Amino acid sequence: MATDYDAPRKTEEEIKEDSIEELKTRRNDQNSGRVDEDEVEAAESFELPGADLSHEELTVRVLPRQSDEFTCAGCFLVRHRSQLAETRNGQEYCFDCAG
Ligand SMILES: [Zn+2]
């Protein structure tokens, strides 16, 4: 039995009503399933070939800096600590920008 009801035992009539409700629900589920497929198709039609996905790349770049990385004050690139050449006035510079 997969019923979670803590309620007192049901009369036969209530059980019959329940199964009718269950059938209705099942039918609704099938309907909603069909609607979902339509929505998926609609969503897919929005994805035009060659769509601009640059914002996704941007999201990757905006990821929080790792503790073993720094942002170069010269070229504004996130560099690995091993690329840190010098720190000037609290600003960090990579080997390309130092000197
Ligand atoms: Zn740099």
CSV table of C-alpha atoms and ligand atoms in Angstrom, one decimal:
chain,number,residue,atom,x,y,z
A,1,MET,CA,0.0,0.0,0.0
A,2,ALA,CA,1.5,3.3,-1.1
A,3,THR,CA,-1.1,5.5,0.6
A,4,ASP,CA,0.3,7.9,3.2
A,5,TYR,CA,-3.0,8.8,4.8
A,6,ASP,CA,-3.0,8.7,8.5
A,7,ALA,CA,-6.8,9.2,8.5
A,8,PRO,CA,-9.1,6.6,9.9
A,9,ARG,CA,-10.1,3.7,7.8
A,10,LYS,CA,-12.2,4.7,4.8
A,11,THR,CA,-15.6,3.5,3.9
A,12,GLU,CA,-16.0,1.6,0.6
A,13,GLU,CA,-17.7,4.5,-0.9
A,14,GLU,CA,-14.8,6.8,-0.2
A,15,ILE,CA,-12.3,4.3,-1.6
A,16,LYS,CA,-14.4,4.2,-4.8
A,17,GLU,CA,-14.3,8.0,-5.0
A,18,ASP,CA,-10.6,7.9,-4.5
A,19,SER,CA,-10.0,5.6,-7.4
A,20,ILE,CA,-12.2,7.7,-9.6
A,21,GLU,CA,-10.1,10.7,-8.5
A,22,GLU,CA,-7.0,8.7,-9.3
A,23,LEU,CA,-8.2,7.9,-12.8
A,24,LYS,CA,-9.0,11.6,-13.4
A,25,THR,CA,-5.6,12.6,-12.1
A,26,ARG,CA,-3.9,10.0,-14.3
A,27,ARG,CA,-5.8,11.3,-17.4
A,28,ASN,CA,-4.8,14.8,-16.5
A,29,ASP,CA,-1.2,13.7,-16.2
A,30,GLN,CA,-1.4,12.3,-19.7
A,31,ASN,CA,-2.8,15.6,-21.0
A,32,SER,CA,-0.2,17.6,-19.2
A,33,GLY,CA,2.5,15.3,-20.6
A,34,ARG,CA,1.3,16.1,-24.1
A,35,VAL,CA,1.3,19.8,-23.3
A,36,ASP,CA,4.8,19.6,-22.0
A,37,GLU,CA,6.0,18.0,-25.2
A,38,ASP,CA,4.4,20.9,-27.1
A,39,GLU,CA,6.2,23.3,-24.9
A,40,VAL,CA,9.5,21.6,-25.4
A,41,GLU,CA,9.0,21.7,-29.2
A,42,ALA,CA,8.1,25.4,-28.9
A,43,ALA,CA,11.2,26.0,-26.8
A,44,GLU,CA,13.4,24.2,-29.3
A,45,SER,CA,12.1,26.3,-32.1
A,46,PHE,CA,13.4,29.3,-30.2
A,47,GLU,CA,16.9,27.9,-30.3
A,48,LEU,CA,17.8,29.2,-33.8
A,49,PRO,CA,21.0,27.8,-35.3
A,50,GLY,CA,23.8,30.2,-34.8
A,51,ALA,CA,22.2,31.7,-31.7
A,52,ASP,CA,24.4,34.1,-29.8
A,53,LEU,CA,25.7,32.1,-26.9
A,54,SER,CA,28.3,34.7,-25.9
A,55,HIS,CA,26.6,35.4,-22.6
A,56,GLU,CA,27.3,31.8,-21.6
A,57,GLU,CA,31.0,32.3,-22.1
A,58,LEU,CA,30.8,35.5,-20.2
A,59,THR,CA,29.3,33.6,-17.3
A,60,VAL,CA,32.3,31.4,-17.2
A,61,ARG,CA,34.7,34.3,-17.1
A,62,VAL,CA,32.8,36.0,-14.3
A,63,LEU,CA,33.2,32.9,-12.1
A,64,PRO,CA,34.7,33.9,-8.8
A,65,ARG,CA,38.5,34.1,-8.7
A,66,GLN,CA,40.2,31.1,-7.2
A,67,SER,CA,42.4,31.6,-4.2
A,68,ASP,CA,45.5,30.6,-6.3
A,69,GLU,CA,44.7,33.2,-8.9
A,70,PHE,CA,45.0,36.9,-9.2
A,71,THR,CA,43.7,39.6,-11.5
A,72,CYS,CA,46.5,41.4,-13.3
A,73,ALA,CA,46.1,45.2,-12.9
A,74,GLY,CA,47.8,45.6,-16.3
A,75,CYS,CA,45.9,43.4,-18.6
A,76,PHE,CA,42.9,42.6,-16.3
A,77,LEU,CA,43.2,38.9,-17.0
A,78,VAL,CA,42.8,36.4,-14.2
A,79,ARG,CA,46.2,34.7,-13.9
A,80,HIS,CA,47.6,31.9,-11.9
A,81,ARG,CA,49.7,32.8,-8.9
A,82,SER,CA,52.7,31.4,-10.7
A,83,GLN,CA,52.3,34.2,-13.2
A,84,LEU,CA,52.5,36.9,-10.6
A,85,ALA,CA,55.6,39.0,-11.4
A,86,GLU,CA,55.2,41.9,-9.0
A,87,THR,CA,52.9,43.7,-6.7
A,88,ARG,CA,52.9,47.5,-7.0
A,89,ASN,CA,50.8,49.8,-4.8
A,90,GLY,CA,48.7,46.8,-3.8
A,91,GLN,CA,48.1,45.9,-7.4
A,92,GLU,CA,49.3,42.7,-8.9
A,93,TYR,CA,50.9,42.4,-12.3
A,94,CYS,CA,51.6,39.3,-14.4
A,95,PHE,CA,54.9,38.7,-16.2
A,96,ASP,CA,53.6,40.3,-19.4
A,97,CYS,CA,52.7,43.5,-17.7
A,98,ALA,CA,55.4,43.8,-15.1
A,99,GLY,CA,58.5,46.0,-15.6
B,1,ZN,ZN,49.0,41.3,-17.2
